[in-house]
Amino acid sequence: MLTGDVFVNEGLITPYQLQLAVNKQVEMGGNDPIARVMVDMGLISDKDRVRCTGKVWDIPYADLELDRPTDEAIKTVTASYAKRQKVIPIRIEDGKLFVAMANPLDVFALDEMRMNTGLEIQPMIAVEEDVANAINAVYRNTGGVSEEVAGMVSELDGVELQAGGHDEDDGDDISQAEDAPIIRLANHIINQAVNDKASDIHMEPRKDCMVVRFRIDGIMVDAMTLPRKVAAPLTSRFKIVANMDIAEKRVPQDNRISAVINGQEYDFRVSTLPVVGGEKIVMRVLDKGGIQVGLNKIGFLPENLKVLEDLATRSYGIVLVTGPTGSGKSTTLYSLLNQSNDGLKNIITIEDPVEYEIDNINQCSVNNKAGMTFSAGLRAMLRQDPDVIMVGEMRDAETATIAMEAAMTGHLVFSTLHTNDAPSTPGRLTDMGVEPFLIASSVIGILAQRLVRVLCPDCKEQYTASRESLLRYGFPVPEDLGADTHGEVTLFKARGCDRCKSTGYKGRTGVHELMPVTDEIRDAILNEKPAHDLRKLARDAGMRTLQHDALQKIVMGVTSVDEVIRVIYS
């Protein structure tokens, strides 16, 4: 059994942090392994957990960002077997096949590989997510995916398909034939999107084809181009699964699909839109178990993290998270809730819809048709003796006013708003019809954020830039940036490799602007001062703007100048 002392001996945590983790484990019922608790608390990384596990078991650790599979090794294991057993062959040395596995103690899988390959098997322990990513990257490059899709499409040549899918009965026949190529094609699109960690799937009918695109790390990426004849039956398939009316093509529709993929629960928010040439389908991919909840996991610099953690432990007031659609506001809200979720408080949320389910939190979903609006739900929540309330979005003055009155009567409230930065938020609330005295009395902090892509650690390139060039780009460069005697600073830029699918980036992180509401800012809100006055007061009080935060992450090598310009300045 892996004990917490292992991590102390490795110098990863202190004895005090271990005691905190033990206390947390007891609070959670004592069923979760201590190592998993420490990962959830952000004390250690998943790689640290797996590496120390391998050390205890005397099994070598495979860092799949460094241990690249060789072509010779890849040929020993088929893609289907690798995905089924969650293994990735690394290399062959002296008649021995080194294999990275999430569970290197699976003797049945080891024996099966030994029989199939005729080689001795040396298991290596690796992070399960890294194994899955490596399998997807390695075996996609073999061309198997394209051949699989081509095979499904060729099977459709012998199938009588309804042009436009007007006949509902034909749609039902397609849905019942579980081995039908159109169903396997639909499943393949979803599986590929999940494997690629896409946040959205776009299926767009064109004049002579149907284009499937994924949004990965905020960028649209072409996934596949399908023949025009596939568009109607594929659209019908997704509408059937989402319980939509397949005969109705003139108006937009939306619904949800739930599925278990590779043992993980996913929700897909499906939306259809009539366009020239057919119906466009967009599916938002929600990994119900994969959200990175935790303020220490979403890119906060230490100064902002400390202030935000303090705001999350207050007993009353409103903390607002602002930014455009797709800027990670929901993840930050869940992280704030998780910070308050110590088992001693009654926490209730109202969301549209509930994207991720969190233990020990009561979550309500908006249902406008049934009368369950944000304002109606919020009123009902206040009769449920809450300590912490989360309102998914302040969409109108009524909801905002109720939330602020709740904050003034001893509740801690978290919510979101669509504004460009933190100082412009009070003005936006005033425009909505909220009284300035309510805003000044209830709001204790405003967080604006964006998401920028993280440079791929395997291929990012180092270069030098002058302080003047950064100033020309519009960055607020301080005098003590860290430039050398020639006024140059070392930065990094994207290059592209197989591991990041030639994009130069892998994953995203947050860029933040946190404005605690001081007495001076409160007075300015009461007097309805413009946003630039609030910004000056906030900066004088130590606020780091979005541009400052982004510049710090550029200098740290987390992201690039081009990426920040794309997200913040463009």
Coordinates of C-alpha atoms in Angstrom, one line a residue:
M1 CA 0.0 0.0 0.0
L2 CA 1.2 3.5 -0.9
T3 CA 1.5 5.6 2.2
G4 CA 2.0 9.4 2.5
D5 CA 5.4 9.0 4.0
V6 CA 6.7 8.0 0.6
F7 CA 6.0 11.5 -0.7
V8 CA 7.5 13.2 2.3
N9 CA 10.7 11.1 1.8
E10 CA 10.8 12.2 -1.8
G11 CA 10.7 15.8 -0.7
L12 CA 7.4 16.4 -2.6
I13 CA 5.4 17.5 0.5
T14 CA 6.1 18.4 4.1
P15 CA 4.9 16.4 7.2
Y16 CA 2.4 19.3 7.9
Q17 CA 1.0 19.0 4.3
L18 CA 0.7 15.2 4.8
Q19 CA -1.3 15.8 8.0
L20 CA -3.6 18.1 6.1
A21 CA -4.2 15.4 3.5
V22 CA -4.9 12.8 6.2
N23 CA -7.4 15.1 7.8
K24 CA -9.1 15.7 4.4
Q25 CA -9.1 11.9 3.8
V26 CA -10.9 11.4 7.1
E27 CA -13.4 14.1 6.2
M28 CA -14.2 12.3 2.9
G29 CA -14.9 9.1 4.6
G30 CA -11.5 7.5 4.4
N31 CA -12.3 5.5 1.3
D32 CA -10.0 7.4 -1.2
P33 CA -6.3 6.5 -1.2
I34 CA -4.1 9.1 0.4
A35 CA -2.2 9.7 -2.8
R36 CA -5.4 10.5 -4.7
V37 CA -6.5 12.9 -2.0
M38 CA -3.1 14.7 -2.2
V39 CA -3.5 15.0 -6.0
D40 CA -7.0 16.4 -5.6
M41 CA -5.7 18.9 -3.1
G42 CA -2.9 20.0 -5.5
L43 CA -0.1 19.0 -3.1
I44 CA 1.4 16.6 -5.7
S45 CA 0.9 16.0 -9.4
D46 CA -0.5 12.8 -10.9
K47 CA 2.9 12.1 -12.3
D48 CA 4.4 12.3 -8.8
R49 CA 1.8 9.9 -7.6
V50 CA 2.5 7.4 -10.4
R51 CA 6.3 7.7 -10.2
C52 CA 6.3 7.1 -6.5
T53 CA 3.9 4.2 -6.9
G54 CA 6.4 2.6 -9.4
K55 CA 9.2 3.2 -6.9
V56 CA 7.3 1.3 -4.2
W57 CA 6.4 -1.5 -6.6
D58 CA 10.0 -1.6 -8.0
I59 CA 8.6 -0.9 -11.5
P60 CA 10.3 1.7 -13.7
Y61 CA 8.4 4.9 -14.5
A62 CA 7.7 5.9 -18.1
D63 CA 7.5 9.6 -18.8
L64 CA 5.7 9.5 -22.2
E65 CA 6.8 13.0 -23.0
L66 CA 10.4 11.8 -23.1
D67 CA 10.1 8.0 -23.8
R68 CA 8.9 8.1 -27.3
P69 CA 7.6 4.9 -28.9
T70 CA 9.8 3.5 -31.6
D71 CA 8.4 2.4 -35.0
E72 CA 9.7 -1.1 -34.3
A73 CA 7.9 -1.4 -31.0
I74 CA 4.6 0.1 -32.3
K75 CA 4.3 -2.7 -34.9
T76 CA 4.2 -5.4 -32.2
V77 CA 0.8 -4.3 -30.9
T78 CA -2.3 -3.4 -32.8
A79 CA -4.2 -0.2 -32.2
S80 CA -7.3 -2.1 -31.0
Y81 CA -5.3 -4.1 -28.5
A82 CA -3.5 -1.0 -27.2
K83 CA -6.8 0.8 -26.7
R84 CA -8.4 -2.2 -25.1
Q85 CA -5.6 -3.0 -22.6
K86 CA -4.4 0.7 -22.2
V87 CA -0.8 -0.1 -23.1
I88 CA 1.7 1.6 -25.4
P89 CA 4.9 -0.2 -26.5
I90 CA 8.0 1.9 -26.1
R91 CA 11.0 0.1 -27.4
I92 CA 12.6 -3.3 -27.9
E93 CA 16.0 -4.0 -26.3
D94 CA 17.8 -7.4 -26.2
G95 CA 14.6 -9.3 -27.1
K96 CA 12.6 -7.5 -24.4
L97 CA 9.6 -5.3 -25.2
F98 CA 9.2 -2.3 -22.8
V99 CA 5.6 -1.4 -22.4
A100 CA 4.0 1.6 -20.6
M101 CA 0.9 0.7 -18.7
A102 CA -1.5 2.4 -16.3
N103 CA -1.8 -0.9 -14.4
P104 CA 1.6 -2.8 -14.7
L105 CA 0.3 -5.5 -12.3
D106 CA -2.2 -6.8 -14.8
V107 CA -0.5 -10.2 -15.3
F108 CA -3.2 -11.4 -17.8
A109 CA -2.4 -8.5 -20.1
L110 CA 1.3 -9.2 -19.8
D111 CA 0.9 -12.9 -20.5
E112 CA -1.3 -12.1 -23.6
M113 CA 1.3 -9.7 -24.9
R114 CA 4.1 -12.2 -24.3
M115 CA 2.2 -14.9 -26.3
N116 CA 1.3 -12.5 -29.1
T117 CA 4.7 -10.9 -29.6
G118 CA 7.0 -13.8 -28.7
L119 CA 9.0 -11.3 -26.6
E120 CA 9.7 -10.9 -22.9
I121 CA 7.6 -8.0 -21.5
Q122 CA 9.1 -5.4 -19.3
P123 CA 6.2 -3.4 -17.8
M124 CA 6.6 0.3 -17.0
I125 CA 4.1 2.4 -15.0
A126 CA 2.7 5.6 -16.6
V127 CA -0.1 8.1 -16.1
E128 CA -3.2 6.6 -17.5
E129 CA -4.1 9.9 -19.4
D130 CA -0.6 10.0 -20.9
V131 CA -1.0 6.4 -22.1
A132 CA -4.3 7.2 -23.7
N133 CA -2.9 10.3 -25.4
A134 CA 0.1 8.4 -26.7
I135 CA -2.1 5.6 -28.1
N136 CA -4.2 8.2 -29.9
A137 CA -1.2 10.1 -31.3
V138 CA 0.8 7.1 -32.3
Y139 CA -1.9 5.0 -33.9
R140 CA -3.5 7.9 -35.6
N141 CA -0.3 8.6 -37.5
T142 CA -0.4 5.1 -38.9
G143 CA -3.4 6.1 -41.1
G144 CA -5.8 3.7 -39.4
V145 CA -8.3 6.4 -38.7
S146 CA -8.6 7.5 -42.3
E147 CA -8.9 4.0 -43.5
E148 CA -11.6 3.3 -40.9
V149 CA -13.7 6.2 -41.9
A150 CA -13.2 5.4 -45.6
G151 CA -14.4 1.8 -44.9
M152 CA -17.6 3.1 -43.2
V153 CA -18.4 5.4 -46.0
S154 CA -17.8 2.7 -48.7
E155 CA -20.2 0.5 -46.8
L156 CA -22.9 3.2 -47.3
D157 CA -22.6 2.8 -51.1
G158 CA -24.8 -0.3 -50.8
V159 CA -27.3 1.2 -48.3
E160 CA -30.5 3.0 -49.5
L161 CA -30.5 6.3 -47.7
Q162 CA -33.3 8.9 -47.6
A163 CA -32.2 12.1 -49.3
G164 CA -32.9 14.6 -46.6
G165 CA -34.2 12.1 -44.1
H166 CA -37.9 13.1 -44.4
D167 CA -39.3 9.7 -43.5
E168 CA -39.2 9.3 -39.7
D169 CA -39.6 5.5 -40.0
D170 CA -36.4 5.2 -42.1
G171 CA -34.6 7.1 -39.3
D172 CA -35.9 4.6 -36.8
D173 CA -34.6 1.7 -39.0
I174 CA -31.2 3.3 -39.0
S175 CA -31.2 3.7 -35.3
Q176 CA -32.1 0.1 -34.6
A177 CA -29.4 -1.4 -36.8
E178 CA -26.6 -1.1 -34.3
D179 CA -24.0 -2.4 -36.7
A180 CA -25.1 0.1 -39.5
P181 CA -22.2 2.0 -40.9
I182 CA -23.8 5.4 -40.2
I183 CA -24.1 4.5 -36.5
R184 CA -20.5 3.4 -36.4
L185 CA -19.5 6.6 -38.2
A186 CA -21.4 8.7 -35.7
N187 CA -19.8 6.8 -32.8
H188 CA -16.4 7.2 -34.4
I189 CA -16.7 11.0 -34.6
I190 CA -17.6 11.2 -30.9
N191 CA -14.8 8.9 -29.9
Q192 CA -12.2 10.8 -31.9
A193 CA -13.4 14.1 -30.4
V194 CA -13.1 12.7 -26.9
N195 CA -9.6 11.2 -27.6
D196 CA -8.5 14.6 -29.1
K197 CA -9.8 16.4 -26.0
A198 CA -12.1 18.6 -28.1
S199 CA -14.5 20.9 -26.4
D200 CA -16.9 21.1 -29.3
I201 CA -17.8 19.0 -32.4
H202 CA -19.0 20.9 -35.5
M203 CA -20.7 19.1 -38.4
E204 CA -21.1 21.6 -41.2
P205 CA -23.0 20.7 -44.5
R206 CA -21.3 22.2 -47.6
K207 CA -22.3 22.2 -51.2
D208 CA -20.6 18.9 -52.1
C209 CA -19.5 17.5 -48.8
M210 CA -19.9 17.5 -45.0
V211 CA -17.0 18.9 -42.9
V212 CA -16.4 17.7 -39.4
R213 CA -14.3 20.1 -37.3
F214 CA -13.3 20.0 -33.6
R215 CA -12.5 22.9 -31.3
I216 CA -9.3 21.9 -29.5
D217 CA -7.7 24.3 -27.1
G218 CA -10.0 27.1 -28.4
I219 CA -9.0 26.6 -32.0
M220 CA -11.0 25.1 -34.8
V221 CA -9.3 22.0 -36.4
D222 CA -10.5 20.1 -39.4
A223 CA -11.1 16.4 -38.4
M224 CA -12.5 14.8 -41.6
T225 CA -14.4 15.6 -44.8
L226 CA -17.3 13.3 -45.6
P227 CA -19.3 12.8 -48.8
R228 CA -22.4 14.8 -49.2
K229 CA -24.6 11.7 -49.2
V230 CA -23.6 11.1 -45.5
A231 CA -24.9 14.5 -44.3
A232 CA -28.6 13.7 -44.0
P233 CA -28.4 10.2 -42.3
L234 CA -25.6 11.4 -40.0
T235 CA -27.7 14.4 -38.9
S236 CA -30.7 12.1 -38.4
R237 CA -28.7 9.8 -36.3
F238 CA -27.6 12.5 -33.9
K239 CA -31.1 14.0 -33.7
I240 CA -32.5 10.5 -32.9
V241 CA -30.1 9.9 -30.1
A242 CA -30.7 13.4 -28.7
N243 CA -34.5 12.8 -28.8
M244 CA -35.1 15.6 -31.4
D245 CA -37.7 15.7 -34.1
I246 CA -35.9 14.4 -37.2
A247 CA -38.7 15.5 -39.5
E248 CA -38.4 19.2 -38.4
K249 CA -35.6 20.9 -40.3
R250 CA -36.8 24.5 -40.4
V251 CA -36.2 25.6 -36.8
P252 CA -33.3 25.1 -34.4
Q253 CA -33.4 22.4 -31.8
D254 CA -31.3 21.5 -28.8
N255 CA -31.0 18.7 -26.3
R256 CA -28.5 16.5 -24.5
I257 CA -26.9 13.1 -24.9
S258 CA -25.2 11.1 -22.1
A259 CA -22.6 8.5 -22.9
V260 CA -19.9 6.4 -21.2
I261 CA -16.7 6.4 -23.3
N262 CA -13.6 4.5 -22.2
G263 CA -15.2 4.1 -18.7
Q264 CA -15.7 7.8 -18.3
E265 CA -19.1 9.7 -18.2
Y266 CA -19.7 12.4 -20.8
D267 CA -22.5 14.8 -21.6
F268 CA -23.0 16.2 -25.1
R269 CA -25.1 19.4 -25.5
V270 CA -26.5 19.1 -29.0
S271 CA -27.7 22.1 -31.0
T272 CA -29.0 22.1 -34.6
L273 CA -29.2 25.1 -36.9
P274 CA -30.8 25.3 -40.3
V275 CA -28.2 26.6 -42.8
V276 CA -27.9 26.7 -46.5
G277 CA -27.3 23.1 -47.6
G278 CA -28.9 21.4 -44.6
E279 CA -28.5 21.5 -40.8
K280 CA -25.4 22.3 -38.9
I281 CA -24.9 20.3 -35.7
V282 CA -22.7 21.5 -32.8
M283 CA -22.1 19.3 -29.8
R284 CA -20.4 20.7 -26.6
V285 CA -18.4 17.9 -25.0
L286 CA -18.6 17.9 -21.2
D287 CA -16.3 15.5 -19.4
K288 CA -18.2 15.0 -16.2
G289 CA -15.2 13.5 -14.4
G290 CA -12.4 15.3 -16.0
I291 CA -12.9 18.9 -15.0
Q292 CA -9.7 20.3 -13.3
V293 CA -11.4 21.6 -10.2
G294 CA -9.1 23.5 -7.9
L295 CA -7.8 27.1 -7.9
N296 CA -4.2 25.9 -8.0
K297 CA -4.9 23.9 -11.2
I298 CA -6.1 26.7 -13.5
G299 CA -3.1 29.0 -13.9
F300 CA -3.3 31.5 -11.1
L301 CA 0.0 33.2 -10.2
P302 CA 0.8 33.1 -6.4
E303 CA -0.3 36.7 -5.7
N304 CA -3.7 36.3 -7.3
L305 CA -4.2 32.8 -5.9
K306 CA -3.7 34.1 -2.3
V307 CA -6.2 36.9 -2.7
L308 CA -8.8 34.7 -4.4
E309 CA -8.5 32.0 -1.8
D310 CA -9.2 34.7 0.9
L311 CA -12.3 35.9 -1.0
A312 CA -13.6 32.3 -1.3
T313 CA -13.4 31.9 2.5
R314 CA -15.5 35.0 3.3
S315 CA -18.8 34.5 5.0
Y316 CA -20.7 36.9 2.8
G317 CA -20.5 39.0 -0.3
I318 CA -20.4 38.4 -4.1
V319 CA -17.5 37.2 -6.1
L320 CA -18.0 37.8 -9.9
V321 CA -16.1 35.9 -12.6
T322 CA -16.3 37.8 -16.0
G323 CA -15.1 37.1 -19.5
P324 CA -16.4 36.1 -22.9
T325 CA -17.9 32.8 -23.8
G326 CA -15.4 30.0 -23.6
S327 CA -13.0 31.8 -21.2
G328 CA -13.2 29.1 -18.5
K329 CA -15.6 30.9 -16.2
S330 CA -17.5 27.8 -15.2
T331 CA -14.3 26.0 -14.3
T332 CA -13.3 28.9 -12.1
L333 CA -16.7 28.9 -10.4
Y334 CA -16.5 25.2 -9.7
S335 CA -13.0 25.7 -8.3
L336 CA -14.3 28.5 -6.0
L337 CA -17.1 26.2 -4.8
N338 CA -14.6 23.4 -4.2
Q339 CA -12.5 25.9 -2.1
S340 CA -15.6 26.5 0.1
N341 CA -16.7 22.8 0.1
D342 CA -15.3 21.7 3.5
G343 CA -18.4 19.7 4.5
L344 CA -19.5 22.3 7.0
K345 CA -21.6 24.5 4.7
N346 CA -24.8 24.1 2.8
I347 CA -23.9 24.9 -0.8
I348 CA -26.6 25.3 -3.5
T349 CA -26.2 26.2 -7.2
I350 CA -28.5 27.1 -10.0
E351 CA -27.1 26.6 -13.5
D352 CA -28.2 26.5 -17.1
P353 CA -27.5 23.6 -17.4
V354 CA -25.6 21.7 -14.7
E355 CA -22.4 21.0 -16.5
Y356 CA -20.4 19.0 -13.8
E357 CA -21.7 17.3 -10.7
I358 CA -19.7 17.8 -7.5
D359 CA -20.1 15.8 -4.3
N360 CA -21.7 17.5 -1.3
I361 CA -23.2 20.3 -3.4
N362 CA -26.9 20.7 -4.2
Q363 CA -27.2 21.6 -7.9
C364 CA -30.3 22.9 -9.6
S365 CA -30.9 23.3 -13.4
V366 CA -32.8 26.1 -15.0
N367 CA -36.0 25.0 -16.8
N368 CA -37.7 28.1 -18.3
K369 CA -40.6 26.2 -19.7
A370 CA -41.5 24.9 -16.2
G371 CA -41.0 28.4 -14.6
M372 CA -37.6 27.5 -13.0
T373 CA -35.8 30.6 -14.1
F374 CA -32.6 32.0 -12.4
S375 CA -34.6 34.5 -10.4
A376 CA -37.3 31.9 -9.3
G377 CA -34.7 29.3 -8.4
L378 CA -32.7 31.9 -6.5
R379 CA -35.7 32.9 -4.4
A380 CA -36.4 29.3 -3.6
M381 CA -32.7 28.6 -2.7
L382 CA -32.8 31.4 -0.1
R383 CA -35.5 29.5 1.8
Q384 CA -33.2 26.4 1.9
D385 CA -30.8 27.8 4.6
P386 CA -27.8 28.2 2.3
D387 CA -24.3 29.3 3.3
V388 CA -22.9 29.5 -0.2
I389 CA -24.8 30.1 -3.4
M390 CA -23.7 29.9 -7.0
V391 CA -25.7 31.5 -9.8
G392 CA -24.6 30.3 -13.2
E393 CA -25.0 33.7 -14.9
M394 CA -26.5 37.1 -14.0
R395 CA -28.7 37.6 -17.1
D396 CA -31.1 40.3 -15.8
A397 CA -31.5 43.0 -13.2
E398 CA -33.9 40.8 -11.1
T399 CA -31.5 38.0 -10.7
A400 CA -28.6 40.3 -10.0
T401 CA -30.6 42.2 -7.4
I402 CA -31.8 39.1 -5.6
A403 CA -28.2 37.8 -5.5
M404 CA -26.9 41.0 -4.1
E405 CA -29.5 41.2 -1.5
A406 CA -28.6 37.6 -0.5
A407 CA -25.0 38.6 -0.2
M408 CA -26.0 41.5 2.1
T409 CA -27.9 39.2 4.4
G410 CA -25.0 36.8 5.2
H411 CA -24.5 34.6 2.2
L412 CA -21.4 34.0 0.0
V413 CA -22.5 34.3 -3.6
F414 CA -20.5 33.3 -6.8
S415 CA -21.7 34.2 -10.2
T416 CA -20.6 35.2 -13.8
L417 CA -21.1 38.1 -16.1
H418 CA -20.1 38.9 -19.6
T419 CA -17.7 41.9 -19.5
N420 CA -14.3 42.6 -21.1
D421 CA -12.4 43.3 -17.8
A422 CA -12.9 43.6 -14.1
P423 CA -13.2 47.5 -13.8
S424 CA -16.0 47.6 -16.4
T425 CA -18.2 45.2 -14.5
P426 CA -19.9 47.7 -12.1
G427 CA -20.9 49.8 -15.1
R428 CA -22.3 46.8 -16.8
L429 CA -24.4 46.0 -13.7
T430 CA -25.6 49.6 -13.6
D431 CA -26.6 49.4 -17.3
M432 CA -28.7 46.3 -16.5
G433 CA -30.6 48.3 -13.9
V434 CA -29.0 47.4 -10.7
E435 CA -28.7 50.2 -8.1
P436 CA -25.1 51.4 -7.5
F437 CA -25.5 51.1 -3.7
L438 CA -26.3 47.4 -4.1
I439 CA -23.2 46.8 -6.2
A440 CA -21.0 48.7 -3.8
S441 CA -22.4 47.0 -0.7
S442 CA -22.3 43.4 -1.9
V443 CA -19.5 42.9 -4.4
I444 CA -16.2 41.9 -2.7
G445 CA -14.2 40.9 -5.7
I446 CA -14.3 40.7 -9.5
L447 CA -12.2 38.3 -11.5
A448 CA -11.8 38.8 -15.3
Q449 CA -10.1 36.0 -17.2
R450 CA -9.1 34.5 -20.6
L451 CA -7.7 31.2 -21.7
V452 CA -4.5 31.0 -23.7
R453 CA -2.9 27.9 -25.2
V454 CA 0.2 26.5 -23.4
L455 CA 3.4 25.9 -25.4
C456 CA 4.1 22.3 -26.1
P457 CA 7.0 21.4 -23.7
D458 CA 8.5 19.0 -26.3
C459 CA 9.0 21.4 -29.2
K460 CA 8.8 25.0 -28.0
E461 CA 11.8 27.1 -29.3
Q462 CA 13.8 29.6 -27.3
Y463 CA 14.6 33.0 -28.7
T464 CA 15.5 36.5 -27.5
A465 CA 13.4 39.6 -27.8
S466 CA 14.1 43.2 -26.9
R467 CA 12.2 45.1 -24.3
E468 CA 11.3 47.7 -27.0
S469 CA 9.7 45.0 -29.2
L470 CA 7.4 43.9 -26.4
L471 CA 6.5 47.6 -25.8
R472 CA 5.6 47.9 -29.5
Y473 CA 3.3 44.9 -29.2
G474 CA 1.4 46.8 -26.5
F475 CA 2.7 44.9 -23.4
P476 CA 3.0 46.9 -20.2
V477 CA 6.7 46.0 -19.7
P478 CA 8.2 47.0 -16.3
E479 CA 11.8 48.2 -16.0
D480 CA 12.8 45.2 -14.0
L481 CA 11.4 42.6 -16.5
G482 CA 14.6 40.6 -16.3
A483 CA 16.3 41.7 -19.4
D484 CA 20.1 41.2 -19.8
T485 CA 22.6 44.0 -20.1
H486 CA 21.7 44.4 -23.8
G487 CA 18.0 44.9 -23.0
E488 CA 17.0 41.5 -24.3
V489 CA 14.8 38.9 -22.6
T490 CA 14.6 35.1 -23.3
L491 CA 11.1 34.0 -24.6
F492 CA 9.7 30.9 -26.2
K493 CA 7.6 30.4 -29.4
A494 CA 5.7 27.5 -30.9
R495 CA 7.2 25.1 -33.4
G496 CA 5.0 22.0 -33.7
C497 CA 5.6 18.2 -33.4
D498 CA 3.7 14.9 -33.5
R499 CA 2.9 15.2 -29.8
C500 CA 1.0 18.4 -30.2
K501 CA -0.3 17.5 -33.7
S502 CA 2.0 20.2 -35.2
T503 CA 0.2 23.1 -33.5
G504 CA 3.0 24.0 -31.1
Y505 CA 0.6 24.1 -28.2
K506 CA -0.8 21.5 -25.8
G507 CA -3.5 22.5 -23.3
R508 CA -4.7 25.8 -22.0
T509 CA -4.2 28.0 -18.9
G510 CA -5.8 31.0 -17.5
V511 CA -4.8 34.7 -17.7
H512 CA -6.4 36.6 -14.9
E513 CA -7.2 40.1 -13.7
L514 CA -8.4 40.1 -10.0
M515 CA -9.9 43.3 -8.5
P516 CA -10.7 43.1 -4.8
V517 CA -13.3 45.9 -4.0
T518 CA -11.5 48.3 -1.6
D519 CA -13.2 51.2 0.2
E520 CA -11.9 53.6 -2.4
I521 CA -13.3 51.5 -5.2
R522 CA -16.6 51.1 -3.3
D523 CA -16.9 54.9 -3.1
A524 CA -16.2 55.2 -6.8
I525 CA -18.9 52.7 -7.6
L526 CA -21.4 54.6 -5.4
N527 CA -20.6 57.8 -7.3
E528 CA -20.9 55.9 -10.7
K529 CA -17.3 56.7 -11.7
P530 CA -16.3 55.3 -15.2
A531 CA -14.3 52.2 -15.7
H532 CA -11.0 53.9 -16.3
D533 CA -11.2 55.6 -12.9
L534 CA -11.9 52.2 -11.2
R535 CA -9.0 50.7 -13.2
K536 CA -6.6 53.4 -11.9
L537 CA -7.8 52.9 -8.3
A538 CA -7.4 49.1 -8.6
R539 CA -3.9 49.3 -10.1
D540 CA -2.9 51.7 -7.3
A541 CA -4.1 49.0 -4.9
G542 CA -1.9 46.4 -6.6
M543 CA -4.2 44.8 -9.2
R544 CA -2.4 43.0 -12.0
T545 CA -4.1 43.6 -15.3
L546 CA -4.8 40.9 -17.9
Q547 CA -1.9 42.3 -19.9
H548 CA 0.5 42.1 -16.9
D549 CA -0.6 38.6 -16.1
A550 CA -0.2 37.5 -19.7
L551 CA 3.3 39.1 -19.9
Q552 CA 4.4 37.2 -16.8
K553 CA 3.3 33.9 -18.3
I554 CA 5.2 34.8 -21.5
V555 CA 8.4 35.4 -19.6
M556 CA 7.9 32.2 -17.7
G557 CA 7.7 30.3 -21.0
V558 CA 4.2 29.1 -20.4
T559 CA 2.7 30.7 -23.6
S560 CA 3.9 32.8 -26.5
V561 CA 3.6 36.5 -27.6
D562 CA 1.5 35.5 -30.7
E563 CA -1.0 33.5 -28.6
V564 CA -1.5 36.4 -26.1
I565 CA -2.0 38.9 -28.9
R566 CA -4.6 36.5 -30.5
V567 CA -6.6 36.1 -27.3
I568 CA -6.3 39.5 -25.6
Y569 CA -5.4 42.1 -28.2
S570 CA -7.2 40.9 -31.3

